[in-house]
Short mmCIF file of C-alpha atoms (C1' of nucleotides) in Angstrom, two decimals:
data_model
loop_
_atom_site.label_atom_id
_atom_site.label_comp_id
_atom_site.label_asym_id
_atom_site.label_seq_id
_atom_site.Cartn_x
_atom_site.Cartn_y
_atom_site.Cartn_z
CA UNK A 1 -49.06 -140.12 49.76
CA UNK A 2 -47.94 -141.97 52.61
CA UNK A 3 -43.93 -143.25 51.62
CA UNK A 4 -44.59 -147.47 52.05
CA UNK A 5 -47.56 -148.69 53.93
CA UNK A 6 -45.96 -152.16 53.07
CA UNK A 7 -42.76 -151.06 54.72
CA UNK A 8 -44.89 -150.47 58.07
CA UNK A 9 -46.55 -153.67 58.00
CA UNK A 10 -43.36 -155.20 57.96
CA UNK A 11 -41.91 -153.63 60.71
CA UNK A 12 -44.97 -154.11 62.71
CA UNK A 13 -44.58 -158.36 61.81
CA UNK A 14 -40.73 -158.54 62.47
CA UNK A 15 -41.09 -156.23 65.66
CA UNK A 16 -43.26 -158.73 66.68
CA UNK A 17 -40.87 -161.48 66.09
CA UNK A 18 -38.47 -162.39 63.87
CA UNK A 19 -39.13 -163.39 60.43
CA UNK A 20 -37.62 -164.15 57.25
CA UNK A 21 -39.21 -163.61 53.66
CA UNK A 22 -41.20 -166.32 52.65
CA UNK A 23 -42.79 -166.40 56.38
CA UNK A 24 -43.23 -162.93 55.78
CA UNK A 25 -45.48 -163.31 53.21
CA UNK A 26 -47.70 -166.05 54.01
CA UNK A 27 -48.26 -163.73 57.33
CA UNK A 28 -49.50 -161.06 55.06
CA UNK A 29 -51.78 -163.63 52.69
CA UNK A 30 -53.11 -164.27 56.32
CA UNK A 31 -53.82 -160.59 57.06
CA UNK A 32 -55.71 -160.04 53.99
CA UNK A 33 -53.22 -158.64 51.86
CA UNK A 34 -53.39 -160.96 49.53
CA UNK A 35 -50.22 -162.64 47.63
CA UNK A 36 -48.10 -159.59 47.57
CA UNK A 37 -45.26 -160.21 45.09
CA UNK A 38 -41.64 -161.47 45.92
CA UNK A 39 -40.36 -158.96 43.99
CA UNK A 40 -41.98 -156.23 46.32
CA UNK A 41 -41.17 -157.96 49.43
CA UNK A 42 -37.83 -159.18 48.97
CA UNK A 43 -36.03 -155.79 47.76
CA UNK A 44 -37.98 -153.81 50.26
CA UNK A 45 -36.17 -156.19 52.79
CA UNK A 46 -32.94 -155.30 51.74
CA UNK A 47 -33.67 -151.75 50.96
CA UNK A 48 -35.04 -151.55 55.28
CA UNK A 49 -31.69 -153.08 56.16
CA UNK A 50 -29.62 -150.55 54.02
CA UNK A 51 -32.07 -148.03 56.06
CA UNK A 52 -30.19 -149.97 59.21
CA UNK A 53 -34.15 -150.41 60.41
CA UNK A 54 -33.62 -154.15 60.20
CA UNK A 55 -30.46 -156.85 60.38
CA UNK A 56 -30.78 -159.88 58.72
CA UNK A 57 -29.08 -163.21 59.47
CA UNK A 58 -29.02 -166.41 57.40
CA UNK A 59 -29.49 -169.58 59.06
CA UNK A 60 -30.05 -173.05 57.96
CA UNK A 61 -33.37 -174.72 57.62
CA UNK A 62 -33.89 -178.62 58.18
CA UNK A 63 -36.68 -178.44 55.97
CA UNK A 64 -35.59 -176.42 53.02
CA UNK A 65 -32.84 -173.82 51.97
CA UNK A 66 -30.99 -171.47 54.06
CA UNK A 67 -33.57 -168.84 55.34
CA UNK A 68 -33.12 -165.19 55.95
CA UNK A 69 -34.00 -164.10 59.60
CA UNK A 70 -34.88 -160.31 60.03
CA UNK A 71 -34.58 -158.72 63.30
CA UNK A 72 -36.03 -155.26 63.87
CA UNK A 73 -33.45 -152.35 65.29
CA UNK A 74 -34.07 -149.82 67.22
CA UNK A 75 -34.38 -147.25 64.90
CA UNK A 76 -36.55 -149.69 63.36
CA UNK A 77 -38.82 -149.70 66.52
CA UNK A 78 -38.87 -145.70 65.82
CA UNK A 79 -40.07 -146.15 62.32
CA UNK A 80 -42.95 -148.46 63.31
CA UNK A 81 -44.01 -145.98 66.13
CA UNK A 82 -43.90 -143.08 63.15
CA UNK A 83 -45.55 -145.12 60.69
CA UNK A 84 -48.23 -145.91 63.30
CA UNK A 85 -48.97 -142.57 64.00
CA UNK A 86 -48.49 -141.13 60.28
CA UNK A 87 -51.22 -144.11 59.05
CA UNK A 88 -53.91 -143.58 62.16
CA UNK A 89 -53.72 -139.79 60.60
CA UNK A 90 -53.95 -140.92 57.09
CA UNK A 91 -56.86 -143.28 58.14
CA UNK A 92 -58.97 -140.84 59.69
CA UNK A 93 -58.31 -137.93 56.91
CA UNK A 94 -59.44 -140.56 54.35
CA UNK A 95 -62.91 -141.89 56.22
CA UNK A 96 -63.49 -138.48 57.02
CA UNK A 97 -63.66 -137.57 53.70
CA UNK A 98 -65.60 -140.77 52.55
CA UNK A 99 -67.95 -139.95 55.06
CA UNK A 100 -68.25 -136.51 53.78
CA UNK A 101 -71.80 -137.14 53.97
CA UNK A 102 -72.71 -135.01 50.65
CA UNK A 103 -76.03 -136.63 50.00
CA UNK A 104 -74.60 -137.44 46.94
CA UNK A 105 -74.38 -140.77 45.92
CA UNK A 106 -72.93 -143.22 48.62
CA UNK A 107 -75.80 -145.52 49.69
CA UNK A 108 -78.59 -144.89 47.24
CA UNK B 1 -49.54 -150.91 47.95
CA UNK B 2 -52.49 -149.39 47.16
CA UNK B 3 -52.40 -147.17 43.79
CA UNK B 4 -53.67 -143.34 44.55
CA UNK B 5 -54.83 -142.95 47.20
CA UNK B 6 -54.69 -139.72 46.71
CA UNK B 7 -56.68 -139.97 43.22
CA UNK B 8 -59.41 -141.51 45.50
CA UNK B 9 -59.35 -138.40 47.08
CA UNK B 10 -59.71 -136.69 44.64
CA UNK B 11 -63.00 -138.70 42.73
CA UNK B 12 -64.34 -138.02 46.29
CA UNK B 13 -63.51 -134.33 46.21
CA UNK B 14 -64.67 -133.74 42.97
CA UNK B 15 -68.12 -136.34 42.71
CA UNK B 16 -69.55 -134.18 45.87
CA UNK B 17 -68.95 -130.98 43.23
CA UNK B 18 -66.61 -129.50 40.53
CA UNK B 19 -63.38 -128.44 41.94
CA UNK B 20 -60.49 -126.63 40.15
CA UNK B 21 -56.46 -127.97 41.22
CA UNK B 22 -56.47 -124.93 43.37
CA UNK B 23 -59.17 -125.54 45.33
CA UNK B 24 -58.51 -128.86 45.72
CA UNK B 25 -55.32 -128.29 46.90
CA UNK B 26 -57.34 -125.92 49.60
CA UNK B 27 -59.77 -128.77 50.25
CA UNK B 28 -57.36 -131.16 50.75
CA UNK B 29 -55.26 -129.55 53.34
CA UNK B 30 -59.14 -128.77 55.46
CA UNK B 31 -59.21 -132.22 55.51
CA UNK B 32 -55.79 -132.45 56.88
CA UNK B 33 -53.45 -133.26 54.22
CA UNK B 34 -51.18 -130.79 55.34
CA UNK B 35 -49.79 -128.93 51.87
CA UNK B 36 -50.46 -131.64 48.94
CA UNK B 37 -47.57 -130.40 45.80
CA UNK B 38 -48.95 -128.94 43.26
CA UNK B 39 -46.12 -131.08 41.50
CA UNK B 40 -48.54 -134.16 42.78
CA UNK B 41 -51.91 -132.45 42.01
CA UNK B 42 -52.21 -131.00 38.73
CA UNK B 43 -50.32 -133.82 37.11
CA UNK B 44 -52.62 -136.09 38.71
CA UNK B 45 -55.38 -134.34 37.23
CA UNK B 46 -54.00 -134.46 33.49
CA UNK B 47 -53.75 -138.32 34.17
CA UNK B 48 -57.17 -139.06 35.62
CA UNK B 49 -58.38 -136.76 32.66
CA UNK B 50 -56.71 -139.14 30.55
CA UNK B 51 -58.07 -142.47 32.11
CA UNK B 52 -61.61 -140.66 31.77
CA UNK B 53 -62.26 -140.23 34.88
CA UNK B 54 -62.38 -136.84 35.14
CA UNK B 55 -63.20 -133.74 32.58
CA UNK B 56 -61.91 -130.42 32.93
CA UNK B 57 -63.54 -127.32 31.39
CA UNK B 58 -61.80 -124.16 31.64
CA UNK B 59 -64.32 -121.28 32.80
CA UNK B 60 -63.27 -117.33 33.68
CA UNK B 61 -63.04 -116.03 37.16
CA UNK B 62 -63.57 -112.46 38.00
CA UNK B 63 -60.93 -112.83 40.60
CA UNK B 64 -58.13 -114.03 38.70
CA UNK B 65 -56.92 -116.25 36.13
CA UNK B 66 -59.03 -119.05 34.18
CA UNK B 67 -60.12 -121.80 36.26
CA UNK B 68 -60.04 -125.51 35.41
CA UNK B 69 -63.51 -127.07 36.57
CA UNK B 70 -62.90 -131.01 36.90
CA UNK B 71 -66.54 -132.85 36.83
CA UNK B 72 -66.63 -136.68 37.49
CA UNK B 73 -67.28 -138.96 34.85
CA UNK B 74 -69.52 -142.34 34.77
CA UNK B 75 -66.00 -144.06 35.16
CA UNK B 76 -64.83 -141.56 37.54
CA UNK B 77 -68.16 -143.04 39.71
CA UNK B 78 -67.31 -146.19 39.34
CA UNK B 79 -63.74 -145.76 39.98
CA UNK B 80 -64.57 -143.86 43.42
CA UNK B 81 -66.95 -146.90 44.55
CA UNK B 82 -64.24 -149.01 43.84
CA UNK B 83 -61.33 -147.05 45.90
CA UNK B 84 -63.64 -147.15 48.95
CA UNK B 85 -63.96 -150.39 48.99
CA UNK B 86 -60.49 -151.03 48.50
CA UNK B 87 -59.77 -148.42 50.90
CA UNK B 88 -61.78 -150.45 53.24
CA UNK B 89 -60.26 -153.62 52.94
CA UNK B 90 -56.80 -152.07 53.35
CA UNK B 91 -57.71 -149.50 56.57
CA UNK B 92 -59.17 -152.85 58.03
CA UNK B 93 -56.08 -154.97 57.16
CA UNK B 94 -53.80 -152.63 58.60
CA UNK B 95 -55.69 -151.35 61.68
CA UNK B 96 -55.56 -155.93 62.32
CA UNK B 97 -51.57 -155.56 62.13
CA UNK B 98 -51.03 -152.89 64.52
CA UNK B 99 -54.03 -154.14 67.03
CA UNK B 100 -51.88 -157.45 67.07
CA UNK B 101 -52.02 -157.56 70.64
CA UNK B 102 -48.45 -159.44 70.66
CA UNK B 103 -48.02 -158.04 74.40
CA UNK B 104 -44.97 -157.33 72.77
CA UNK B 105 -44.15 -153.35 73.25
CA UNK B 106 -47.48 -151.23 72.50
CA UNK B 107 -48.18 -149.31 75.01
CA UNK B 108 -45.37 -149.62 77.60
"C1'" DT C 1 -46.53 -97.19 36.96
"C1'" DT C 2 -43.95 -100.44 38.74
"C1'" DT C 3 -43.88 -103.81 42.07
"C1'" DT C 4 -45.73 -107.08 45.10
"C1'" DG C 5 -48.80 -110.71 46.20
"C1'" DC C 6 -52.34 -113.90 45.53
"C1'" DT C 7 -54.60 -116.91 42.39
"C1'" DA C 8 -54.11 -120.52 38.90
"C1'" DT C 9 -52.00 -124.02 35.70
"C1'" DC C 10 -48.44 -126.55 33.32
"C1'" DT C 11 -43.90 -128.72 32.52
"C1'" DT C 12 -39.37 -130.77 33.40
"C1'" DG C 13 -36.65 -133.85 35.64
"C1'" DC C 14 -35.39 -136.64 39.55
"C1'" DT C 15 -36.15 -140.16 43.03
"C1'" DT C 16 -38.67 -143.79 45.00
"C1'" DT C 17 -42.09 -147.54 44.84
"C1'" DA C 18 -43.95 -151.56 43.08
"C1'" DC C 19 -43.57 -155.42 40.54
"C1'" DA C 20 -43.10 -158.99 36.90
"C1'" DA C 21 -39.98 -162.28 35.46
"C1'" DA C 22 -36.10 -164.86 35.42
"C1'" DC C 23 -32.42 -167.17 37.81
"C1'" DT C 24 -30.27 -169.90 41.57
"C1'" DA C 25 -30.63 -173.45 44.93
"C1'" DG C 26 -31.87 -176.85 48.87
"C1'" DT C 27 -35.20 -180.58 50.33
"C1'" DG C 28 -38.40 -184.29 49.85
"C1'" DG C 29 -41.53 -187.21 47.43
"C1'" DT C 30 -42.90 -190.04 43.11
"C1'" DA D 1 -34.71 -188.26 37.11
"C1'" DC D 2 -38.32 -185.15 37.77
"C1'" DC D 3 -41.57 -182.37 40.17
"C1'" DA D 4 -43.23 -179.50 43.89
"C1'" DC D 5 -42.39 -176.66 47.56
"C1'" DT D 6 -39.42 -173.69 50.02
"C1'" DA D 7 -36.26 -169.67 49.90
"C1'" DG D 8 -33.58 -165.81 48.14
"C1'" DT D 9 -31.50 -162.43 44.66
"C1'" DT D 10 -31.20 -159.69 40.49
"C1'" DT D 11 -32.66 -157.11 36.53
"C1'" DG D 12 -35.44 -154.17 34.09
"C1'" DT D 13 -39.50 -151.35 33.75
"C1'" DA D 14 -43.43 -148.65 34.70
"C1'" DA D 15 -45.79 -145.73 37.67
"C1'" DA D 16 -46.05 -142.47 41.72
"C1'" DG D 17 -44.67 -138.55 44.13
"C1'" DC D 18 -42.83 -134.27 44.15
"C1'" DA D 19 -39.56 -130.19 44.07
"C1'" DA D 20 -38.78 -126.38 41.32
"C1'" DG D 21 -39.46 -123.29 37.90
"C1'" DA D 22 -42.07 -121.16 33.91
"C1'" DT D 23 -46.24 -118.77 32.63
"C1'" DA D 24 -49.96 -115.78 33.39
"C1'" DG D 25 -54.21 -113.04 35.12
"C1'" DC D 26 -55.75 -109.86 38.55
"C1'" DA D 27 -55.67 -106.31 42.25
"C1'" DA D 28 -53.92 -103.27 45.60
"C1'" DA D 29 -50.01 -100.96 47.50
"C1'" DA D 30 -45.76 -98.34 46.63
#
DNA sequence: TTTTGCTATCTTGCTTTACAAACTAGTGGT
DNA sequence: ACCACTAGTTTGTAAAGCAAGATAGCAAAA
């Protein structure tokens, strides 16, 4: 339906700043989503920097492993603008048609 | 992300009254899913038939070949509650990300 | 009557998405 | 030494999405 809502979140985060993985998706548990899967977030990382939407950088961490910084590009920044528009279209096509009002069924 | 949203479409679609895959396809593009595959419809329809959520009852037209009639099921109901809620939670999530307010590059 | 065009459905096969699960590895506390 | 938390990658699998083509009924134009 609409190719990775998950990959527009993500865009939206890093464009906001920088982030790596694991910060990634404690920002998401915050936003509701919750406890999407390292195994969705991690390849969909890579996959975004194949895409050349994102770069990511490794740097050390005092507290912890090495961590994974992603920055967003600018065709990244394009992306997010598209994905912005293609989901407010999505959004309204789908409560439009929730709020079909029918008199069928919803609140009764 | 979230699984079918399309199929919650559909339940939608086809609780407020039978539909046939070629109608729906018709429906779907009024409510401005421009040109939904028929490779994405009808095998959607076989599946959702499958889960129960749907039956299909083939019924002559005058104008042309048979018709498939879906009607929703007791699941099917169920199922359609459920994806609005759902589709609630995530339209609210979302809209939250991009309404960030970061200052960062929105609307300049 | 043959062809074209619209309606209608199904099937095959490919690509992408999503994810569980396992593996590796650094840091700090018990 | 062991555990818990942080952090990342890889592998394998199932499901989703869809293009494309096969099949077929009907009707009006050629």
């Amino acid at each position: 339906m609409l190719k990775g809502i998950l990959q527009g979140c993500l865009l939206i985060l890093i464009s906001d700043e920088p982030m790596y993985g694991y910060s990634i998706s404690q920002a998401l548990t915050e936003f509701g989503f919750q406890d999407v899967p390292k195994g969705t977030i991690y390849p969909l990382l890579i996959n975004m920097g194949k895409k050349g939407l994102i770069v990511g950088k490794m740097q050390p961490s005092k507290e912890g492993p090495k961590r994974k910084y992603y920055y967003i590009t600018a065709d990244g920044l394009q992306e997010k603008a598209q994905f912005i528009n293609q989901w407010s279209t999505l959004s309204s096509n789908v409560n439009s048609l929730i709020h079909k009002r029918s008199d069928n069924d919803e609140s009764r």
